[in-house]
mmCIF file of C-alpha atoms in Angstrom:
data_model
loop_
_atom_site.group_PDB
_atom_site.id
_atom_site.type_symbol
_atom_site.label_atom_id
_atom_site.label_comp_id
_atom_site.label_asym_id
_atom_site.label_seq_id
_atom_site.Cartn_x
_atom_site.Cartn_y
_atom_site.Cartn_z
ATOM 1 C CA MET A 1 9.498 22.240 22.258
ATOM 2 C CA ALA A 2 10.908 20.879 19.001
ATOM 3 C CA ALA A 3 8.498 19.147 16.632
ATOM 4 C CA LYS A 4 8.641 15.381 16.516
ATOM 5 C CA LYS A 5 10.307 13.817 13.517
ATOM 6 C CA VAL A 6 9.085 11.085 11.199
ATOM 7 C CA ALA A 7 11.468 9.226 8.901
ATOM 8 C CA VAL A 8 9.887 8.104 5.651
ATOM 9 C CA VAL A 9 11.828 5.297 4.001
ATOM 10 C CA GLY A 10 11.180 5.214 0.277
ATOM 11 C CA GLY A 11 9.576 8.615 0.688
ATOM 12 C CA SER A 12 10.404 9.621 -2.859
ATOM 13 C CA GLY A 13 8.287 6.774 -4.264
ATOM 14 C CA SER A 14 4.742 7.048 -5.485
ATOM 15 C CA ILE A 15 2.814 6.194 -2.292
ATOM 16 C CA GLY A 16 5.489 7.557 0.027
ATOM 17 C CA ARG A 17 5.309 11.001 -1.558
ATOM 18 C CA GLU A 18 1.536 11.119 -1.124
ATOM 19 C CA VAL A 19 1.932 10.387 2.596
ATOM 20 C CA VAL A 20 4.749 12.939 2.936
ATOM 21 C CA ASP A 21 2.527 15.636 1.407
ATOM 22 C CA GLU A 22 -0.280 14.919 3.883
ATOM 23 C CA ILE A 23 2.111 14.952 6.857
ATOM 24 C CA LEU A 24 3.483 18.304 5.700
ATOM 25 C CA ALA A 25 -0.048 19.667 5.264
ATOM 26 C CA ARG A 26 -0.821 18.943 8.934
ATOM 27 C CA GLY A 27 2.431 20.484 10.094
ATOM 28 C CA SER A 28 2.799 18.558 13.349
ATOM 29 C CA TYR A 29 5.821 16.468 12.318
ATOM 30 C CA GLU A 30 9.115 17.260 10.674
ATOM 31 C CA VAL A 31 9.788 14.903 7.762
ATOM 32 C CA VAL A 32 13.079 13.189 6.994
ATOM 33 C CA ILE A 33 13.288 11.023 3.872
ATOM 34 C CA LEU A 34 15.734 8.114 4.057
ATOM 35 C CA SER A 35 16.949 6.829 0.710
ATOM 36 C CA ARG A 36 19.810 4.877 -0.801
ATOM 37 C CA GLY A 37 19.786 7.308 -3.713
ATOM 38 C CA ALA A 38 20.871 10.913 -4.122
ATOM 39 C CA GLN A 39 18.506 13.713 -3.126
ATOM 40 C CA ALA A 40 15.464 14.109 -5.373
ATOM 41 C CA ALA A 41 15.400 17.281 -7.448
ATOM 42 C CA ASP A 42 11.787 18.039 -6.495
ATOM 43 C CA LEU A 43 12.189 17.622 -2.729
ATOM 44 C CA PRO A 44 9.307 19.416 -0.977
ATOM 45 C CA LYS A 45 10.187 22.514 1.020
ATOM 46 C CA GLY A 46 10.976 21.737 4.647
ATOM 47 C CA VAL A 47 11.820 18.070 4.062
ATOM 48 C CA ALA A 48 15.262 16.762 5.030
ATOM 49 C CA TRP A 49 16.975 14.072 2.936
ATOM 50 C CA LYS A 50 19.402 11.514 4.315
ATOM 51 C CA GLN A 51 21.215 9.122 2.018
ATOM 52 C CA VAL A 52 21.711 5.816 3.830
ATOM 53 C CA ASP A 53 23.771 2.664 3.405
ATOM 54 C CA TYR A 54 21.935 -0.323 4.881
ATOM 55 C CA ASN A 55 25.198 -2.230 5.209
ATOM 56 C CA ASP A 56 26.632 0.395 7.578
ATOM 57 C CA LYS A 57 24.735 -0.280 10.800
ATOM 58 C CA SER A 58 26.229 2.532 12.894
ATOM 59 C CA ALA A 59 25.461 5.075 10.161
ATOM 60 C CA LEU A 60 21.917 3.724 9.860
ATOM 61 C CA VAL A 61 21.449 4.018 13.634
ATOM 62 C CA ASP A 62 22.717 7.606 13.478
ATOM 63 C CA ALA A 63 20.283 8.346 10.638
ATOM 64 C CA VAL A 64 17.255 7.405 12.775
ATOM 65 C CA LYS A 65 18.461 8.869 16.095
ATOM 66 C CA GLY A 66 16.003 11.459 17.338
ATOM 67 C CA ILE A 67 13.257 10.037 15.114
ATOM 68 C CA ASP A 68 9.877 9.367 16.763
ATOM 69 C CA THR A 69 8.342 7.201 14.032
ATOM 70 C CA VAL A 70 9.658 5.343 10.981
ATOM 71 C CA LEU A 71 7.311 4.700 8.046
ATOM 72 C CA SER A 72 8.592 2.248 5.438
ATOM 73 C CA PHE A 73 7.502 2.258 1.808
ATOM 74 C CA LEU A 74 10.312 -0.019 0.658
ATOM 75 C CA ALA A 75 9.166 -2.111 -2.295
ATOM 76 C CA MET A 76 11.240 -4.133 -4.729
ATOM 77 C CA PHE A 77 11.035 -7.217 -6.926
ATOM 78 C CA ASP A 78 13.633 -9.086 -4.843
ATOM 79 C CA GLN A 79 11.736 -10.483 -1.826
ATOM 80 C CA ASN A 80 14.884 -11.423 0.090
ATOM 81 C CA GLU A 81 16.352 -7.957 -0.348
ATOM 82 C CA ALA A 82 13.125 -6.339 0.855
ATOM 83 C CA LEU A 83 13.164 -8.551 3.968
ATOM 84 C CA GLU A 84 16.849 -7.972 4.756
ATOM 85 C CA LEU A 85 16.568 -4.190 4.368
ATOM 86 C CA HIS A 86 13.564 -4.169 6.699
ATOM 87 C CA LYS A 87 15.436 -6.240 9.295
ATOM 88 C CA LYS A 88 18.356 -3.812 9.240
ATOM 89 C CA LEU A 89 15.989 -0.858 9.490
ATOM 90 C CA ILE A 90 14.090 -2.406 12.412
ATOM 91 C CA ASP A 91 17.305 -3.270 14.275
ATOM 92 C CA ALA A 92 18.667 0.249 13.781
ATOM 93 C CA SER A 93 15.357 1.787 14.880
ATOM 94 C CA ILE A 94 15.345 -0.238 18.106
ATOM 95 C CA GLU A 95 18.968 0.634 18.858
ATOM 96 C CA ALA A 96 18.309 4.328 18.203
ATOM 97 C CA GLY A 97 15.241 4.389 20.464
ATOM 98 C CA VAL A 98 12.626 4.958 17.757
ATOM 99 C CA ARG A 99 9.164 4.772 19.340
ATOM 100 C CA ARG A 100 7.020 3.483 16.457
ATOM 101 C CA PHE A 101 7.586 1.614 13.210
ATOM 102 C CA ALA A 102 5.304 0.950 10.234
ATOM 103 C CA PRO A 103 6.632 -1.679 7.809
ATOM 104 C CA SER A 104 5.846 -1.573 4.103
ATOM 105 C CA GLU A 105 2.292 -2.930 4.077
ATOM 106 C CA TRP A 106 -0.212 -0.498 2.459
ATOM 107 C CA ALA A 107 -2.359 -3.194 0.798
ATOM 108 C CA SER A 108 -4.067 -6.495 1.655
ATOM 109 C CA ALA A 109 -4.571 -8.393 4.890
ATOM 110 C CA SER A 110 -1.657 -10.420 6.296
ATOM 111 C CA ASN A 111 -0.890 -13.968 5.115
ATOM 112 C CA SER A 112 -2.329 -13.069 1.724
ATOM 113 C CA GLY A 113 -0.540 -15.810 -0.189
ATOM 114 C CA ILE A 114 0.319 -13.229 -2.867
ATOM 115 C CA PRO A 115 3.858 -14.132 -4.015
ATOM 116 C CA HIS A 116 5.183 -10.575 -4.340
ATOM 117 C CA TYR A 117 3.805 -9.757 -0.866
ATOM 118 C CA GLN A 118 5.598 -12.641 0.839
ATOM 119 C CA TYR A 119 8.221 -10.333 2.333
ATOM 120 C CA LYS A 120 5.469 -8.428 4.164
ATOM 121 C CA ASP A 121 4.605 -11.541 6.181
ATOM 122 C CA GLU A 122 8.276 -12.264 6.874
ATOM 123 C CA VAL A 123 8.801 -8.691 8.118
ATOM 124 C CA ARG A 124 5.747 -9.046 10.377
ATOM 125 C CA LYS A 125 7.163 -12.278 11.809
ATOM 126 C CA TYR A 126 10.459 -10.521 12.481
ATOM 127 C CA LEU A 127 8.682 -7.696 14.321
ATOM 128 C CA GLU A 128 6.815 -10.286 16.412
ATOM 129 C CA GLU A 129 10.105 -12.020 17.144
ATOM 130 C CA VAL A 130 12.041 -8.923 18.285
ATOM 131 C CA ASN A 131 9.134 -7.902 20.523
ATOM 132 C CA SER A 132 8.470 -11.402 21.926
ATOM 133 C CA ASP A 133 10.121 -10.919 25.339
ATOM 134 C CA GLN A 134 9.248 -7.253 25.793
ATOM 135 C CA GLN A 135 8.048 -4.493 23.510
ATOM 136 C CA LYS A 136 11.092 -2.843 21.978
ATOM 137 C CA VAL A 137 9.232 -0.833 19.362
ATOM 138 C CA GLN A 138 5.548 -0.178 18.727
ATOM 139 C CA TYR A 139 4.545 -1.237 15.241
ATOM 140 C CA CYS A 140 1.465 -1.093 13.070
ATOM 141 C CA LEU A 141 0.558 -2.876 9.838
ATOM 142 C CA PHE A 142 -1.380 -0.222 7.908
ATOM 143 C CA GLN A 143 -3.759 -2.133 5.605
ATOM 144 C CA PRO A 144 -6.186 -0.162 3.383
ATOM 145 C CA GLY A 145 -7.234 -2.997 1.081
ATOM 146 C CA MET A 146 -7.190 -2.095 -2.612
ATOM 147 C CA PHE A 147 -6.849 1.498 -3.771
ATOM 148 C CA THR A 148 -10.053 2.936 -5.247
ATOM 149 C CA ASP A 149 -7.888 5.103 -7.510
ATOM 150 C CA TYR A 150 -7.110 2.158 -9.797
ATOM 151 C CA PHE A 151 -10.709 2.044 -10.986
ATOM 152 C CA GLY A 152 -10.490 5.649 -12.127
ATOM 153 C CA TYR A 153 -7.750 4.714 -14.615
ATOM 154 C CA PRO A 154 -6.535 6.522 -16.691
ATOM 155 C CA HIS A 155 -7.705 9.567 -14.706
ATOM 156 C CA ALA A 156 -5.399 10.304 -11.759
ATOM 157 C CA THR A 157 -6.571 12.427 -8.832
ATOM 158 C CA THR A 158 -3.281 12.377 -6.919
ATOM 159 C CA LYS A 159 -0.008 14.126 -7.619
ATOM 160 C CA HIS A 160 2.439 11.234 -7.296
ATOM 161 C CA PHE A 161 0.634 7.869 -7.202
ATOM 162 C CA ASN A 162 1.018 5.797 -10.373
ATOM 163 C CA ILE A 163 -2.324 4.239 -11.312
ATOM 164 C CA SER A 164 -2.745 1.384 -13.760
ATOM 165 C CA CYS A 165 -5.594 -0.576 -15.319
ATOM 166 C CA MET A 166 -7.187 -3.239 -13.130
ATOM 167 C CA PHE A 167 -9.440 -6.279 -13.477
ATOM 168 C CA VAL A 168 -12.495 -4.004 -13.482
ATOM 169 C CA ASP A 169 -11.839 -1.538 -16.299
ATOM 170 C CA PHE A 170 -14.284 1.368 -16.055
ATOM 171 C CA GLN A 171 -12.870 3.131 -19.113
ATOM 172 C CA ASN A 172 -13.532 0.238 -21.491
ATOM 173 C CA ARG A 173 -16.547 -1.164 -19.589
ATOM 174 C CA ARG A 174 -15.189 -4.638 -19.028
ATOM 175 C CA ALA A 175 -14.158 -6.873 -16.149
ATOM 176 C CA ILE A 176 -12.392 -10.137 -15.387
ATOM 177 C CA ILE A 177 -13.485 -12.022 -12.276
ATOM 178 C CA PRO A 178 -12.750 -15.410 -10.691
ATOM 179 C CA ASP A 179 -15.391 -18.084 -11.165
ATOM 180 C CA GLY A 180 -17.327 -19.021 -8.035
ATOM 181 C CA ASP A 181 -18.620 -17.046 -5.069
ATOM 182 C CA ASP A 182 -18.691 -13.258 -5.081
ATOM 183 C CA ALA A 183 -15.425 -11.951 -3.610
ATOM 184 C CA PRO A 184 -15.313 -9.334 -0.819
ATOM 185 C CA ILE A 185 -13.085 -6.309 -1.334
ATOM 186 C CA ILE A 186 -12.232 -3.183 0.656
ATOM 187 C CA LEU A 187 -11.599 -0.025 -1.365
ATOM 188 C CA THR A 188 -9.802 2.987 0.139
ATOM 189 C CA THR A 189 -8.524 5.994 -1.786
ATOM 190 C CA VAL A 190 -4.807 6.756 -1.755
ATOM 191 C CA ARG A 191 -5.529 10.217 -0.381
ATOM 192 C CA ASP A 192 -7.645 8.848 2.483
ATOM 193 C CA MET A 193 -4.936 6.360 3.432
ATOM 194 C CA SER A 194 -2.314 9.115 3.314
ATOM 195 C CA ARG A 195 -4.463 11.482 5.376
ATOM 196 C CA LEU A 196 -5.166 8.744 7.909
ATOM 197 C CA VAL A 197 -1.476 7.893 8.327
ATOM 198 C CA ALA A 198 -0.730 11.583 8.898
ATOM 199 C CA GLN A 199 -3.419 11.675 11.599
ATOM 200 C CA ALA A 200 -2.245 8.373 13.087
ATOM 201 C CA LEU A 201 1.124 10.009 13.774
ATOM 202 C CA GLU A 202 -0.695 12.382 16.136
ATOM 203 C CA TYR A 203 -2.665 9.598 17.840
ATOM 204 C CA ASP A 204 -1.781 9.618 21.552
ATOM 205 C CA GLY A 205 -2.563 5.992 22.312
ATOM 206 C CA VAL A 206 -0.622 2.854 21.476
ATOM 207 C CA TRP A 207 -0.797 1.966 17.810
ATOM 208 C CA PRO A 208 -2.682 -1.265 17.036
ATOM 209 C CA THR A 209 -0.472 -4.020 15.656
ATOM 210 C CA ARG A 210 -3.015 -4.735 12.940
ATOM 211 C CA GLY A 211 -4.057 -1.419 11.462
ATOM 212 C CA GLY A 212 -6.868 -2.034 9.014
ATOM 213 C CA MET A 213 -8.911 0.801 7.549
ATOM 214 C CA GLN A 214 -12.050 0.557 5.446
ATOM 215 C CA GLY A 215 -13.068 3.193 2.949
ATOM 216 C CA THR A 216 -15.832 1.131 1.324
ATOM 217 C CA ALA A 217 -16.721 -2.499 2.038
ATOM 218 C CA PHE A 218 -17.762 -3.973 -1.302
ATOM 219 C CA THR A 219 -17.948 -7.181 -3.255
ATOM 220 C CA VAL A 220 -16.567 -7.497 -6.773
ATOM 221 C CA SER A 221 -20.102 -7.755 -8.198
ATOM 222 C CA GLU A 222 -21.070 -4.544 -6.370
ATOM 223 C CA LEU A 223 -18.028 -2.815 -7.874
ATOM 224 C CA ILE A 224 -19.068 -3.941 -11.367
ATOM 225 C CA ALA A 225 -22.665 -2.853 -10.665
ATOM 226 C CA LEU A 226 -21.348 0.594 -9.730
ATOM 227 C CA GLY A 227 -19.362 0.643 -12.971
ATOM 228 C CA GLU A 228 -22.490 -0.191 -14.968
ATOM 229 C CA LYS A 229 -24.458 2.479 -13.114
ATOM 230 C CA LEU A 230 -21.867 5.092 -14.060
ATOM 231 C CA ARG A 231 -20.741 3.811 -17.465
ATOM 232 C CA GLY A 232 -23.323 1.410 -18.930
ATOM 233 C CA PRO A 233 -23.183 -2.384 -19.451
ATOM 234 C CA PHE A 234 -19.872 -4.184 -18.815
ATOM 235 C CA LYS A 235 -18.574 -7.274 -20.601
ATOM 236 C CA VAL A 236 -17.656 -9.676 -17.772
ATOM 237 C CA GLU A 237 -15.307 -12.618 -18.369
ATOM 238 C CA LYS A 238 -14.319 -15.287 -15.852
ATOM 239 C CA LEU A 239 -11.217 -17.301 -15.056
ATOM 240 C CA SER A 240 -11.991 -20.805 -13.787
ATOM 241 C CA ASP A 241 -10.249 -22.581 -10.926
ATOM 242 C CA LYS A 242 -8.503 -24.712 -13.544
ATOM 243 C CA ASP A 243 -7.286 -21.574 -15.344
ATOM 244 C CA LEU A 244 -5.894 -20.226 -12.077
ATOM 245 C CA LYS A 245 -4.224 -23.523 -11.209
ATOM 246 C CA THR A 246 -2.577 -23.820 -14.638
ATOM 247 C CA ARG A 247 -1.960 -20.046 -14.816
ATOM 248 C CA ASN A 248 -3.767 -19.999 -18.146
ATOM 249 C CA VAL A 249 -5.265 -16.613 -19.060
ATOM 250 C CA THR A 250 -8.162 -17.394 -21.409
ATOM 251 C CA THR A 251 -9.799 -13.959 -21.443
ATOM 252 C CA SER A 252 -9.923 -11.652 -24.477
ATOM 253 C CA TRP A 253 -7.839 -9.043 -22.630
ATOM 254 C CA TYR A 254 -5.777 -8.582 -19.487
ATOM 255 C CA PRO A 255 -4.569 -5.482 -17.595
ATOM 256 C CA LEU A 256 -1.149 -4.612 -18.988
ATOM 257 C CA VAL A 257 1.634 -3.678 -16.560
ATOM 258 C CA THR A 258 3.744 -0.943 -18.155
ATOM 259 C CA HIS A 259 5.964 0.074 -15.235
ATOM 260 C CA HIS A 260 9.195 1.745 -16.387
ATOM 261 C CA SER A 261 11.288 -0.812 -14.493
ATOM 262 C CA LEU A 262 9.746 -3.714 -16.420
ATOM 263 C CA PRO A 263 11.374 -4.612 -19.780
ATOM 264 C CA VAL A 264 8.915 -4.531 -22.696
ATOM 265 C CA GLU A 265 9.430 -8.234 -23.447
ATOM 266 C CA MET A 266 8.427 -9.081 -19.852
ATOM 267 C CA ARG A 267 5.166 -7.131 -19.866
ATOM 268 C CA GLU A 268 2.922 -9.894 -21.190
ATOM 269 C CA PRO A 269 4.087 -12.758 -18.910
ATOM 270 C CA VAL A 270 4.244 -10.500 -15.842
ATOM 271 C CA SER A 271 0.814 -8.993 -16.576
ATOM 272 C CA LYS A 272 -0.818 -12.393 -17.049
ATOM 273 C CA GLY A 273 0.852 -13.744 -13.918
ATOM 274 C CA LEU A 274 -0.317 -10.736 -11.913
ATOM 275 C CA LEU A 275 -3.890 -11.187 -13.156
ATOM 276 C CA VAL A 276 -3.864 -14.840 -12.058
ATOM 277 C CA GLU A 277 -2.516 -13.871 -8.616
ATOM 278 C CA THR A 278 -5.128 -11.116 -8.273
ATOM 279 C CA MET A 279 -7.965 -13.513 -9.138
ATOM 280 C CA ALA A 280 -6.643 -16.145 -6.716
ATOM 281 C CA SER A 281 -6.227 -13.578 -3.928
ATOM 282 C CA LEU A 282 -9.788 -12.326 -4.452
ATOM 283 C CA LYS A 283 -11.051 -15.900 -4.039
ATOM 284 C CA ARG A 284 -9.072 -16.188 -0.785
ATOM 285 C CA GLY A 285 -10.752 -13.035 0.542
ATOM 286 C CA VAL A 286 -7.498 -11.283 1.437
ATOM 287 C CA TRP A 287 -8.627 -7.895 0.090
ATOM 288 C CA THR A 288 -11.035 -7.473 2.954
ATOM 289 C CA VAL A 289 -9.236 -5.855 5.878
ATOM 290 C CA SER A 290 -10.077 -4.952 9.471
ATOM 291 C CA VAL A 291 -11.371 -1.672 10.957
ATOM 292 C CA GLU A 292 -8.932 -0.735 13.735
ATOM 293 C CA TRP A 293 -8.298 2.787 12.448
ATOM 294 C CA ASN A 294 -11.978 3.409 11.676
ATOM 295 C CA LYS A 295 -12.625 2.794 15.380
ATOM 296 C CA LEU A 296 -9.600 4.689 16.728
ATOM 297 C CA LEU A 297 -10.258 7.754 14.549
ATOM 298 C CA PRO A 298 -14.086 7.811 14.501
ATOM 299 C CA ASP A 299 -14.264 11.388 13.189
ATOM 300 C CA PHE A 300 -12.176 10.565 10.120
ATOM 301 C CA GLU A 301 -14.338 10.896 7.014
ATOM 302 C CA PHE A 302 -13.571 8.409 4.265
ATOM 303 C CA THR A 303 -14.434 9.053 0.625
ATOM 304 C CA THR A 304 -16.791 6.316 -0.536
ATOM 305 C CA ALA A 305 -15.961 4.403 -3.694
ATOM 306 C CA GLU A 306 -19.185 5.637 -5.283
ATOM 307 C CA SER A 307 -18.450 9.282 -4.487
ATOM 308 C CA TYR A 308 -14.860 9.016 -5.743
ATOM 309 C CA LEU A 309 -15.711 7.190 -8.969
ATOM 310 C CA LYS A 310 -18.735 9.411 -9.675
ATOM 311 C CA GLY A 311 -16.364 12.370 -9.548
ATOM 312 C CA ILE A 312 -14.323 10.783 -12.327
ATOM 313 C CA TRP A 313 -16.865 9.036 -14.539
ATOM 314 C CA LEU A 314 -19.941 11.285 -14.402
#
């Protein structure tokens, strides 16, 4: 019997490649990467590459024929483009008889209110809509919360994932937090999420629509306390509700976004805007996610935040 196939959309990106590696390590699925671009030079052995045109529906349907599961890691600055590409991919998957679909989630809970995550909620609504009369495709929103790896910056423990400095900066022993109540946060390592997705492919039951996973359930103050335990005292600064409302960053520093796709002159405004959105989202509690996959895969062993960060900072 031929192995089942999984199509990984955006599989040459940072998170997608981590998931591809874990699927390959288990060996139970053949991997096909779907991309608008030409084949990557460092394509892993045994992985097929299909270049796709989202505007050619019949070709897109052909590209996912014979595929059991589609995993999407599509991410882009243009929210409308991200939504439209997902719609085309979902429609093609249904027409081709794909059994399961995972949209590009891989972060917070739904309805987060985070501007650059808006397309995620629109894609979810579209999946609800196409399945409203009868289930045409199983789908799961894989939600790991925030990646623990960020707090190991600048020390990466993965091969492909691009880490960056966050609001709790272990290296420089400092933190920026929202004023008010302590914010809940779920931390899951990139490797654990990737391993779990690879195991979820082999899960015999119906995928849960909401697919939360919890590596470590923390609060922001507990994360800072862990940082101080491992690194010594932290300087903690706060942004007030007024600061968040006026988008005024009053702190002595802010995490700088240095992504290659971002022009140098845009780094400061984008970085400050992202910090404000992160603080606001922490106050809304959207970085605490559910435990569906913890329950469905009870033998899966997560790496705790303390264990992971001890391995880096001690």
